[in-house]
PDB file of C-alpha atoms and ligand atoms in Angstrom:
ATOM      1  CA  UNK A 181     -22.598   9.485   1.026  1.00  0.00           C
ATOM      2  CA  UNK A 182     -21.784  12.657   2.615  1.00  0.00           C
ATOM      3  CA  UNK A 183     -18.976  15.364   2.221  1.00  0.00           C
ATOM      4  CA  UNK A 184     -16.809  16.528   4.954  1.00  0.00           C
ATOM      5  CA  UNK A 185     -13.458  18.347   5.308  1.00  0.00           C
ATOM      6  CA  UNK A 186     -11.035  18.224   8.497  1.00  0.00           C
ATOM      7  CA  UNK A 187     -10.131  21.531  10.372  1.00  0.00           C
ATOM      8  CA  UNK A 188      -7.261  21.692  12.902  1.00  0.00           C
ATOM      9  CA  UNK A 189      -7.211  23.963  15.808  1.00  0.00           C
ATOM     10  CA  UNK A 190      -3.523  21.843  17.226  1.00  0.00           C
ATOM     11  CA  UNK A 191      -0.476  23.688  16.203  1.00  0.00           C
ATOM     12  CA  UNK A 192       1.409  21.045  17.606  1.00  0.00           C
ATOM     13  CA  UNK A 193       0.148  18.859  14.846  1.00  0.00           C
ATOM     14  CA  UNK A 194       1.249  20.861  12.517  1.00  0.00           C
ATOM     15  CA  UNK A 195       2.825  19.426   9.092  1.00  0.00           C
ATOM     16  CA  UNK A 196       0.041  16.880   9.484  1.00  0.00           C
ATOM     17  CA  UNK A 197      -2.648  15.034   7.027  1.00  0.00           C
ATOM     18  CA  UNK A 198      -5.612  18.237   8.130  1.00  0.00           C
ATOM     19  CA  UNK A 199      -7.090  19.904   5.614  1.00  0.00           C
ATOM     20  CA  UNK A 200      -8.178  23.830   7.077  1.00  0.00           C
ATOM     21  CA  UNK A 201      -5.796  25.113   9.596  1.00  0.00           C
ATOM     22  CA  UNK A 202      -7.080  28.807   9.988  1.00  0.00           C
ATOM     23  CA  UNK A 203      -9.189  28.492  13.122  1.00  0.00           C
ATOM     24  CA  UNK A 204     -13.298  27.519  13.384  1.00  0.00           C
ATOM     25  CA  UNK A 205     -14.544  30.532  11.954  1.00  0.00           C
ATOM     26  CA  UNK A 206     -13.009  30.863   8.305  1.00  0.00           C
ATOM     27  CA  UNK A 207     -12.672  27.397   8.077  1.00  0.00           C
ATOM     28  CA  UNK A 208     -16.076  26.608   8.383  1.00  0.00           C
ATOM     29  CA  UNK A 209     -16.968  29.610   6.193  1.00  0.00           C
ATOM     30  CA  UNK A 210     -14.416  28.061   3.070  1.00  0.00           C
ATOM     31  CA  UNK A 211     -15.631  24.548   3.900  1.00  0.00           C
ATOM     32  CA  UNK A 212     -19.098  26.060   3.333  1.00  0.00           C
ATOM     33  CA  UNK A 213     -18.493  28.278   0.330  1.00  0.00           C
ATOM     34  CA  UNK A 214     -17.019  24.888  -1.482  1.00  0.00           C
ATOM     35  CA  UNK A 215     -20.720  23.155  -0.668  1.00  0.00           C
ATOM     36  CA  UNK A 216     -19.367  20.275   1.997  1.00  0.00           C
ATOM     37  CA  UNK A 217     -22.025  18.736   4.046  1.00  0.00           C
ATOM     38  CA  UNK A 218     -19.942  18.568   6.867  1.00  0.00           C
ATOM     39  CA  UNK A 219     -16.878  19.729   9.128  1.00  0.00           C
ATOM     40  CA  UNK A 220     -14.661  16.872  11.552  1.00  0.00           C
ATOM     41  CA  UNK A 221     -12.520  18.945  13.752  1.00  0.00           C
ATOM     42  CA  UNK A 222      -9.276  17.873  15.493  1.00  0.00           C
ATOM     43  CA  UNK A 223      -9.075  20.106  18.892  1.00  0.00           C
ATOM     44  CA  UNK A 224      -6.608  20.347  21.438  1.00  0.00           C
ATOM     45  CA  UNK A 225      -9.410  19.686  24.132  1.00  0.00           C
ATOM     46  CA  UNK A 226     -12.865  20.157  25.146  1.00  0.00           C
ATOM     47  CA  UNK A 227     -12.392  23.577  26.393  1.00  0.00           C
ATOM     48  CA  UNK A 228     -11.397  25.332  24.016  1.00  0.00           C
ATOM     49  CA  UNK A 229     -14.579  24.494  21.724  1.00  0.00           C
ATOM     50  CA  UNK A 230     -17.369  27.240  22.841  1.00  0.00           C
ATOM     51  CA  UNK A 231     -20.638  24.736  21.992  1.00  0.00           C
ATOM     52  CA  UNK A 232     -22.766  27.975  21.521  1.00  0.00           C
ATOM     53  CA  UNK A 233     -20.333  29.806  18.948  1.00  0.00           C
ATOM     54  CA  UNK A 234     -19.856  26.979  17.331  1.00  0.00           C
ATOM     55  CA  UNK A 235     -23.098  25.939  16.787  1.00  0.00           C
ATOM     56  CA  UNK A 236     -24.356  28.815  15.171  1.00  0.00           C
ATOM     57  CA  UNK A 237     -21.219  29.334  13.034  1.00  0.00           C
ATOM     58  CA  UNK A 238     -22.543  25.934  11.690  1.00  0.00           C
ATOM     59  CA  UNK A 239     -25.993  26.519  11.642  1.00  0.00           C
ATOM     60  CA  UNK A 240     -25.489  29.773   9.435  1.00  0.00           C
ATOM     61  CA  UNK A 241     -22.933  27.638   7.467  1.00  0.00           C
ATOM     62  CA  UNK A 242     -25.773  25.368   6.873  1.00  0.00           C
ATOM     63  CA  UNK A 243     -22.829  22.659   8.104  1.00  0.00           C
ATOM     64  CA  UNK A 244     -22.781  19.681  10.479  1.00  0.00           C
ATOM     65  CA  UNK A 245     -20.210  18.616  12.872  1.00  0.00           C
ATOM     66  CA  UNK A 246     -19.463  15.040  11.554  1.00  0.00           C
ATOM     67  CA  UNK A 247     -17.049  13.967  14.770  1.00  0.00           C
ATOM     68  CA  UNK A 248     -14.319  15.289  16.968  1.00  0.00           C
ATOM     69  CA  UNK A 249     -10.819  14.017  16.853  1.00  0.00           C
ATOM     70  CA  UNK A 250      -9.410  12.943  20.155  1.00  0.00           C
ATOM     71  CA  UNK A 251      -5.316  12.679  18.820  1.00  0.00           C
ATOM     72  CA  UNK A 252      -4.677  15.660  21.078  1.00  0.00           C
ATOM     73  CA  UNK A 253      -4.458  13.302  23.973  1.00  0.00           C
ATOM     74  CA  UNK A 254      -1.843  12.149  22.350  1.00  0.00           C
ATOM     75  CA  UNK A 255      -0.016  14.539  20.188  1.00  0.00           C
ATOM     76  CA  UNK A 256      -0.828  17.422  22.840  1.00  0.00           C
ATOM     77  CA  UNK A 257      -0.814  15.275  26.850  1.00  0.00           C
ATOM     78  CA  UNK A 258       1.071  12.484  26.036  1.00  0.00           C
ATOM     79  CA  UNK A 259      -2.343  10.065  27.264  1.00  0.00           C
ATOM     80  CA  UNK A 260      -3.058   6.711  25.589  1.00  0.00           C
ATOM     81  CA  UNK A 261      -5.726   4.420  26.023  1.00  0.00           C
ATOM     82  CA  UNK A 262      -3.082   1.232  25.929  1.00  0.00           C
ATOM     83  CA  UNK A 263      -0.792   3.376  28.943  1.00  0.00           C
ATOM     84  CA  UNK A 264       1.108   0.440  31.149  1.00  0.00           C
ATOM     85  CA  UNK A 265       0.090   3.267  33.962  1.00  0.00           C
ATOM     86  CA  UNK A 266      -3.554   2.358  35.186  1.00  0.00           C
ATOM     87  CA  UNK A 267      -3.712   5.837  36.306  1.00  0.00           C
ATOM     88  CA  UNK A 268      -2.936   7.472  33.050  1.00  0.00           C
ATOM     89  CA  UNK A 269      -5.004   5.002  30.953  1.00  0.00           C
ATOM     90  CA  UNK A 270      -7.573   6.405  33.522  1.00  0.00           C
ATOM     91  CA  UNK A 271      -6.952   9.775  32.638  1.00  0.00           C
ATOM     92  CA  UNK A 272      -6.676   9.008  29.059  1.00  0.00           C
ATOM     93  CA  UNK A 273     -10.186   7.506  28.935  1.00  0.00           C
ATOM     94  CA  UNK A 274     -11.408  10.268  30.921  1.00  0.00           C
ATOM     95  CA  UNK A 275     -10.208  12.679  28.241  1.00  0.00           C
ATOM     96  CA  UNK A 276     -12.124  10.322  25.444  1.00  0.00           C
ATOM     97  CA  UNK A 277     -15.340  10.679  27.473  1.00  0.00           C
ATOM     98  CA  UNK A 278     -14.489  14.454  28.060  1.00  0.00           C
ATOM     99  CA  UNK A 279     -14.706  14.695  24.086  1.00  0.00           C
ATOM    100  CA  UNK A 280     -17.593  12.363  23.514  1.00  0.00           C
ATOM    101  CA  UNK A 281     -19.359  14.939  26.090  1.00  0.00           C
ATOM    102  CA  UNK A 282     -18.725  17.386  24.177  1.00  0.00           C
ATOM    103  CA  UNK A 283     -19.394  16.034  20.413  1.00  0.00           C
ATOM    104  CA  UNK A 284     -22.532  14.426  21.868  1.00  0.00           C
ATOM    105  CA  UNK A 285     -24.374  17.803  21.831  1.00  0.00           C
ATOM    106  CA  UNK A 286     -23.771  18.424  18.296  1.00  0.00           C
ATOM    107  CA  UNK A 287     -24.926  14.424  17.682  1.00  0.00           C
ATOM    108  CA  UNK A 288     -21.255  13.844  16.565  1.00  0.00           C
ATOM    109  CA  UNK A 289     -18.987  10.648  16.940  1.00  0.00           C
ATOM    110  CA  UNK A 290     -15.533  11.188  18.561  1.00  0.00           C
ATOM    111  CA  UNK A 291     -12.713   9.523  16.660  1.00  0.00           C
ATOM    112  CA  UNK A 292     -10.378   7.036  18.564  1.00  0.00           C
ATOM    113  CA  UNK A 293      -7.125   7.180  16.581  1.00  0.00           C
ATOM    114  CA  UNK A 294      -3.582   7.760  17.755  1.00  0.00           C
ATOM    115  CA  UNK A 295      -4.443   7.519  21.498  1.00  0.00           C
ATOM    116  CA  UNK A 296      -4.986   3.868  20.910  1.00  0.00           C
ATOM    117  CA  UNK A 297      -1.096   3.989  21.628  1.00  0.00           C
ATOM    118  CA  UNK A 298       1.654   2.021  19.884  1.00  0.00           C
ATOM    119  CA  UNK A 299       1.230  -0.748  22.093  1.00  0.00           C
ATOM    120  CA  UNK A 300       3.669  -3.071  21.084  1.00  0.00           C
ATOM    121  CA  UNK A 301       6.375  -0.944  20.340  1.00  0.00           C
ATOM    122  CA  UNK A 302       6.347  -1.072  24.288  1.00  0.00           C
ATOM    123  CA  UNK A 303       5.262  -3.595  26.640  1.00  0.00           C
ATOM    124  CA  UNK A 304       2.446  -6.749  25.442  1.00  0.00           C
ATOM    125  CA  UNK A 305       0.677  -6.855  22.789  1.00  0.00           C
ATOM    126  CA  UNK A 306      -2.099  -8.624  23.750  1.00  0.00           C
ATOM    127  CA  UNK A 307      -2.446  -6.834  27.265  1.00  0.00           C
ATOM    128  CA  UNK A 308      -2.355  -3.803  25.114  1.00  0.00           C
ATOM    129  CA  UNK A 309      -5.306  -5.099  23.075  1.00  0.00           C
ATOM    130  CA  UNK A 310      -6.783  -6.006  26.531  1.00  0.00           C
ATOM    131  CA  UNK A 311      -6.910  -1.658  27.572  1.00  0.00           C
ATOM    132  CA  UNK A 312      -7.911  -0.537  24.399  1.00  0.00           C
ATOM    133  CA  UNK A 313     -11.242  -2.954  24.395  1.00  0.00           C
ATOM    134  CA  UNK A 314     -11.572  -1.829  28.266  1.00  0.00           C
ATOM    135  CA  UNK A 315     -11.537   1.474  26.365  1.00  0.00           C
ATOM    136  CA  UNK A 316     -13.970   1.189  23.749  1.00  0.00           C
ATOM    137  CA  UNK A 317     -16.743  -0.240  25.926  1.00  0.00           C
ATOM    138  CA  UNK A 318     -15.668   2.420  28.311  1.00  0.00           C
ATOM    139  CA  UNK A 319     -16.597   5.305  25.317  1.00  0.00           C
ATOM    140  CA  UNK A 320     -19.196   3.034  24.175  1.00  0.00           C
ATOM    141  CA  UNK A 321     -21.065   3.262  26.685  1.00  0.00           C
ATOM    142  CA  UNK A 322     -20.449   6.496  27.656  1.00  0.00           C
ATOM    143  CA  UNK A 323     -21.328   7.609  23.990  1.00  0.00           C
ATOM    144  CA  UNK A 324     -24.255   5.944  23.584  1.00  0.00           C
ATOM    145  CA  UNK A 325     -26.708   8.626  26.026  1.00  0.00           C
ATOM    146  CA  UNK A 326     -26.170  11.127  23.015  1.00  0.00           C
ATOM    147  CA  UNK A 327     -27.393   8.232  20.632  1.00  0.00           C
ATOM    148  CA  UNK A 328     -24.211   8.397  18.611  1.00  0.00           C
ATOM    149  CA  UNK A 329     -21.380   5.492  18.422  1.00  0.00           C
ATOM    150  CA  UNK A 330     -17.599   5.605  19.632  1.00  0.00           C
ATOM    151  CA  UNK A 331     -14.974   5.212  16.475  1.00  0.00           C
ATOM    152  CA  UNK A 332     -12.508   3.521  16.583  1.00  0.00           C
ATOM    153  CA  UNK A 333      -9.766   4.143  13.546  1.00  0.00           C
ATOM    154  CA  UNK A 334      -7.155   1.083  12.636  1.00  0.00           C
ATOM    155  CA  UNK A 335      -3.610   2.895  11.382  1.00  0.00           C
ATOM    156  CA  UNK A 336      -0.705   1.238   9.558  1.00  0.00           C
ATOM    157  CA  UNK A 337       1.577  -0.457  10.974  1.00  0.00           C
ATOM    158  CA  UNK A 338       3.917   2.872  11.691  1.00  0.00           C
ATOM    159  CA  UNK A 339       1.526   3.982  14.332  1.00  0.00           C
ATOM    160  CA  UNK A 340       0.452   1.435  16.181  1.00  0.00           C
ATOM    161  CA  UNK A 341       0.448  -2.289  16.450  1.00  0.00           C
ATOM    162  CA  UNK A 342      -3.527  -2.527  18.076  1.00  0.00           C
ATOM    163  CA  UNK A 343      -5.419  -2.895  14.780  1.00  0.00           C
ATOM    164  CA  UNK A 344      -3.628  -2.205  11.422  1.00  0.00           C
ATOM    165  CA  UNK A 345      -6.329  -3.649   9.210  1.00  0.00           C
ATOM    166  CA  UNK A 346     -10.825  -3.811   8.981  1.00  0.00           C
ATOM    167  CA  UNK A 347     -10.670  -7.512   9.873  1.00  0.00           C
ATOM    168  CA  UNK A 348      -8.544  -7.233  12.811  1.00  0.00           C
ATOM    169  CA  UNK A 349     -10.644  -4.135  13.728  1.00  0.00           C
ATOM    170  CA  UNK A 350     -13.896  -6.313  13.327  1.00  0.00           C
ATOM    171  CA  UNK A 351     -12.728  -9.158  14.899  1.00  0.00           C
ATOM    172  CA  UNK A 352     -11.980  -6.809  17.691  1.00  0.00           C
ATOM    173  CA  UNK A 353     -15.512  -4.671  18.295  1.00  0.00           C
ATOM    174  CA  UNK A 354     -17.142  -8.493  17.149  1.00  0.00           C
ATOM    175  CA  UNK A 355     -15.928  -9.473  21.158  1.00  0.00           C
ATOM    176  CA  UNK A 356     -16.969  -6.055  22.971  1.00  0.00           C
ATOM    177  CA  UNK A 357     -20.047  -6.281  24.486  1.00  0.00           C
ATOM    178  CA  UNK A 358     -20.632  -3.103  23.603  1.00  0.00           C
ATOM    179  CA  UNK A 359     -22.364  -2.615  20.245  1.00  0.00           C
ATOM    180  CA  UNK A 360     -21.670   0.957  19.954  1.00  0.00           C
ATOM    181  CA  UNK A 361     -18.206   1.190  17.972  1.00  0.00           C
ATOM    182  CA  UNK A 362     -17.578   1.236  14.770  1.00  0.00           C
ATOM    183  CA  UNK A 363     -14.754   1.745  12.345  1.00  0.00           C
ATOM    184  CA  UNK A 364     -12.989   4.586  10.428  1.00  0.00           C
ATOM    185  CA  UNK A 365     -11.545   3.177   7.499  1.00  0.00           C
ATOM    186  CA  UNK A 366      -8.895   5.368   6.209  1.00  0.00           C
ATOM    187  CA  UNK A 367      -8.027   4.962   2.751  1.00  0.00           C
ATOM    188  CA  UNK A 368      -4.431   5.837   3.351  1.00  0.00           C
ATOM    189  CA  UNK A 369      -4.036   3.628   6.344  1.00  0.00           C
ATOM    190  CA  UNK A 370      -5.432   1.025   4.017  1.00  0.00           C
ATOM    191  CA  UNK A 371      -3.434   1.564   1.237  1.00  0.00           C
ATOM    192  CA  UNK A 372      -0.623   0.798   3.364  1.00  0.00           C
ATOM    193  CA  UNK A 373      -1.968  -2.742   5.037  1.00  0.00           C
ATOM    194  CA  UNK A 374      -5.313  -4.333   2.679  1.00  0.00           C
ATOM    195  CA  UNK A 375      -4.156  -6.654   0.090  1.00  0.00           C
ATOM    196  CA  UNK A 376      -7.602  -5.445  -1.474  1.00  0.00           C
ATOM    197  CA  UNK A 377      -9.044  -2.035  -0.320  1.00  0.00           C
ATOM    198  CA  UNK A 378     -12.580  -2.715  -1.654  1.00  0.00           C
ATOM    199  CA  UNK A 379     -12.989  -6.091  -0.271  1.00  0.00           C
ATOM    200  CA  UNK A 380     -12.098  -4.833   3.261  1.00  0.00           C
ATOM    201  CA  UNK A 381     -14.875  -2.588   3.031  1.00  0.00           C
ATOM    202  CA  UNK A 382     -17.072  -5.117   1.747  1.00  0.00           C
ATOM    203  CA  UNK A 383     -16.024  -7.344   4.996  1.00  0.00           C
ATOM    204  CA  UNK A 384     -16.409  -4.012   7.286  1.00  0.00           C
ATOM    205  CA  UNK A 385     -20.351  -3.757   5.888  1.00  0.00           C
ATOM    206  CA  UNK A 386     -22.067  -2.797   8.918  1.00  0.00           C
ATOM    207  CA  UNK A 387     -18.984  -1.597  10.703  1.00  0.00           C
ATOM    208  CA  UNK A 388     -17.527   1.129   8.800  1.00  0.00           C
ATOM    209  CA  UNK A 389     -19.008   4.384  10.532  1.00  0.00           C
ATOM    210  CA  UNK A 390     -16.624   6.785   8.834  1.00  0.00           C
ATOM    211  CA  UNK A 391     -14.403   6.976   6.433  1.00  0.00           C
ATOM    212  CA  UNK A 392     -10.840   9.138   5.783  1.00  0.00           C
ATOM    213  CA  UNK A 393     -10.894  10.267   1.681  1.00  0.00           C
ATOM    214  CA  UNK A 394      -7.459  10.848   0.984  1.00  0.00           C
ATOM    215  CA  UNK A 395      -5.253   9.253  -1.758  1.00  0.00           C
ATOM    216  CA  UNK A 396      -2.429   6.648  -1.567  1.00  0.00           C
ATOM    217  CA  UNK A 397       0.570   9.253  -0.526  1.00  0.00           C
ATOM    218  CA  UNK A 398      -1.726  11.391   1.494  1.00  0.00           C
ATOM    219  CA  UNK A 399      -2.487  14.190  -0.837  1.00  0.00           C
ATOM    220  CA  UNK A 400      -5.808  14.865  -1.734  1.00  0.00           C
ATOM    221  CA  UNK A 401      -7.906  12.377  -3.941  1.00  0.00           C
ATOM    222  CA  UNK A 402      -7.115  12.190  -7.448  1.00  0.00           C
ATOM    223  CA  UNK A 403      -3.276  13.388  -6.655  1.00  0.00           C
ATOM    224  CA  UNK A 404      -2.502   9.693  -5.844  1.00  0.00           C
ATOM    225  CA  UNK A 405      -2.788   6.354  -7.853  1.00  0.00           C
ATOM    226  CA  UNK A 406      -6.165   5.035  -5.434  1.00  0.00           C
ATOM    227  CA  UNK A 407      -8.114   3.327  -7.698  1.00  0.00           C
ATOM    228  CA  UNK A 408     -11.493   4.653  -6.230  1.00  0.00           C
ATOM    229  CA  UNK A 409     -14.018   3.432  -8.737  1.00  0.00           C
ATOM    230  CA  UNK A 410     -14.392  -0.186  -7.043  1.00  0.00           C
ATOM    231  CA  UNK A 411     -14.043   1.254  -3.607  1.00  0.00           C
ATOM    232  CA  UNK A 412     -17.145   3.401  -4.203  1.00  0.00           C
ATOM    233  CA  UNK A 413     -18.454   0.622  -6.005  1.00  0.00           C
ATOM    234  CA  UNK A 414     -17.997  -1.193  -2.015  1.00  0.00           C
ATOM    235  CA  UNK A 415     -19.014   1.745   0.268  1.00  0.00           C
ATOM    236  CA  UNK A 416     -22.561   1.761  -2.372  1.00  0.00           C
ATOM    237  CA  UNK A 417     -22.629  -2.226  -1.801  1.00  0.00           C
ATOM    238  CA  UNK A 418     -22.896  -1.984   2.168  1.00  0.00           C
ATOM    239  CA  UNK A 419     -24.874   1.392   2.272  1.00  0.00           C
ATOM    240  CA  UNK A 420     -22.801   3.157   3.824  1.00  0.00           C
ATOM    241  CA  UNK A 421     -24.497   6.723   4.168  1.00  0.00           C
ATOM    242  CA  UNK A 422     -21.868   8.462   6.077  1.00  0.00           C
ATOM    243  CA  UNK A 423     -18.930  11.019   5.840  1.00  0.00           C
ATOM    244  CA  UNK A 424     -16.449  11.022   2.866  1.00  0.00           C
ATOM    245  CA  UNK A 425     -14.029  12.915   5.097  1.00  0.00           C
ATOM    246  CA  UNK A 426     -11.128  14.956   3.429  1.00  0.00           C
ATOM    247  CA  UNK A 427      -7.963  13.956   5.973  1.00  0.00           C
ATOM    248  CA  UNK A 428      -5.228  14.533   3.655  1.00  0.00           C
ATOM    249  CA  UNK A 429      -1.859  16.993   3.394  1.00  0.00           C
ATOM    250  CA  UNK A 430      -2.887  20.590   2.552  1.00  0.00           C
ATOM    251  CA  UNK A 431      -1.340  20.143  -0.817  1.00  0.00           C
ATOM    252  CA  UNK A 432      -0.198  22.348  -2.711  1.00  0.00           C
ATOM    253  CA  UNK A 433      -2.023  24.335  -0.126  1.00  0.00           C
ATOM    254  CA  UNK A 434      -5.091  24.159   2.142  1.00  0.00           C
ATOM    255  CA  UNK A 435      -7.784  26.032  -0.016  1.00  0.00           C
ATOM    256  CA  UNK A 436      -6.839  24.011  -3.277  1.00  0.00           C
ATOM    257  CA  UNK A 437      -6.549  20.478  -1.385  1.00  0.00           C
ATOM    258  CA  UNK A 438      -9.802  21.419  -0.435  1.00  0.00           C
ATOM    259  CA  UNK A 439     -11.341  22.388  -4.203  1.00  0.00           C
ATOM    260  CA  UNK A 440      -9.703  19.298  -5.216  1.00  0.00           C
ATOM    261  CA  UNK A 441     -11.315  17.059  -2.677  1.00  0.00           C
ATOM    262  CA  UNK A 442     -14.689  18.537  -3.638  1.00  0.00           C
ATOM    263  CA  UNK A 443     -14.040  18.045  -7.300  1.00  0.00           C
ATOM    264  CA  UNK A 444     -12.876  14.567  -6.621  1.00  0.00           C
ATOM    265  CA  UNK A 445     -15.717  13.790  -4.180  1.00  0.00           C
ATOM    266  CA  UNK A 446     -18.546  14.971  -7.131  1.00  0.00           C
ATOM    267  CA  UNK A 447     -16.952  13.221  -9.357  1.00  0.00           C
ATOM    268  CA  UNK A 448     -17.300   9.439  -7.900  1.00  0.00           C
ATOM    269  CA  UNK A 449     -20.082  10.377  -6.372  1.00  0.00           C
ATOM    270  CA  UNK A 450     -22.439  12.154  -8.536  1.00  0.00           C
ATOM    271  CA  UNK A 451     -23.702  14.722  -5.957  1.00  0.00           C
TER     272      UNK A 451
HETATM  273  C1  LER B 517      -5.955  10.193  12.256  1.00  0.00           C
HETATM  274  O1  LER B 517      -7.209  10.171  11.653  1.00  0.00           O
HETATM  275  C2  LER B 517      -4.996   9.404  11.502  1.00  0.00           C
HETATM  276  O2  LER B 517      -5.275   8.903  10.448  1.00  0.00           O
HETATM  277  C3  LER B 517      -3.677   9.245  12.099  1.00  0.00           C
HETATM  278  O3  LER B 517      -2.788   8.674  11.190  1.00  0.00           O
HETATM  279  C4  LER B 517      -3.151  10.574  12.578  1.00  0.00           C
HETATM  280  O4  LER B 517      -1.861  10.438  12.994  1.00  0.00           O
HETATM  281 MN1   MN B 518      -7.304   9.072   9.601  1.00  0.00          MN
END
């Protein structure tokens, strides 16, 4: 398993669970200096990443891009992939695929999360369900060319009513016919909706493509009461090789939430 750390460029997300907040170039230099494997950024579109400058502030970092958040549809243009409005469920995919372009050259996943929309806080459920799969085999698909899947994150029940749990979220990308999603499991999100965190990973196996490290109130691990020992024990039991990402509060502040997660992450790790 692999160490990452979140860096957000949206200042309208602001007061959120992201890690580094002081733009690409000293982030990636602190995230760096602390020895992560690994950066996922949250960005408030395509354009405002420059692929070249980027990828040689992470090649001299010695640091990979582990995914790109897409929440800025959201949290920045209002666009969700569940949007009654088959116009702006068009536009909202197109902003998914605009992201998985741009990830793709730096073989990173984008992240479906908040622009999964509430769903049934408005409208059906279960046509709701109905966009968000037309969605994922959409970004499936479309992410796929750069050899890299689409995920797909379920969120507690606050945030949306599409898929609050791994089972439902299996069940779901078990009936694409796309085979190119796969889950973030979020260990906050979790906390909030398994009866048992470790045994949802266990059911995930093959599924879980990424994973949020972050503690049960959404400070960093070890400033919670997450037990972590048998959910490492479950993310060594399905080999999961990927990202232990860091999406957590900057608390007490972002350079020591980030130390801690580090600390935390050699810890139960041994790397
Ligand atoms: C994003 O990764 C996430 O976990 C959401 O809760 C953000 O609002
Ligand atoms: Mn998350």
């Amino acid at each position: 398993m692999k160490s990452c750390i979140t860096i957000s460029l949206v200042e309208e997300a602001r007061g959120g669970p992201f890690v580094l907040w002081d733009g690409l170039e000293q982030s990636i230099a602190f995230a760096a200096e602390l020895g992560y494997d690994a950066v996922e950024i949250f960005a408030p579109g395509p354009e405002v990443i420059d692929v070249d400058a980027l990828r040689s502030m992470l090649d001299s970092a010695n640091l990979k891009l582990a995914a790109l958040g897409t929440g800025a549809g959201w949290v920045k243009h209002r666009l969700q992939l569940a949007d009654p409005d088959a116009g702006k469920r068009e536009q909202a995919r197109a902003f998914v695929r605009s992201i998985i372009d741009c990830a793709g050259q730096f073989n990173a996943a984008a992240i479906i999360g908040s622009m999964q929309g509430p769903s049934g806080h408005t409208g059906d459920p279960d046509t709701a369900r109905g966009y968000l799969c037309e969605a994922l085999e959409d970004g499936g698909a479309h992410a796929a060319q750069y050899d890299v899947p689409l995920i797909y994150e379920p969120l507690n029940r606050y945030e949306t009513r599409q898929c609050c749990t791994v089972e439902d979220g299996v069940g779901m990308l078990e009936s694409l016919s796309t085979n190119n999603v796969r889950l973030l499991c979020d260990l906050f999100h979790m906390n909030i909706e398994e009866a048992d965190i470790a045994a949802a990973l266990l059911q995930g196996g093959k599924w879980v493509g990424h994973v949020h490290f972050v503690d049960s109130n959404r400070r960093p691990v070890g400033l919670g009461h997450m037990q972590y020992g048998p959910i490492i024990d479950a993310l060594k039991q399905i080999n999961y090789e990927g990202y232990l990402c860091a999406e957590a509060f900057p608390y007490p502040d972002q350079h020591e939430a980030a130390r801690q997660t580090m600390r935390a992450y050699r810890y139960w790790t041994g790397n």
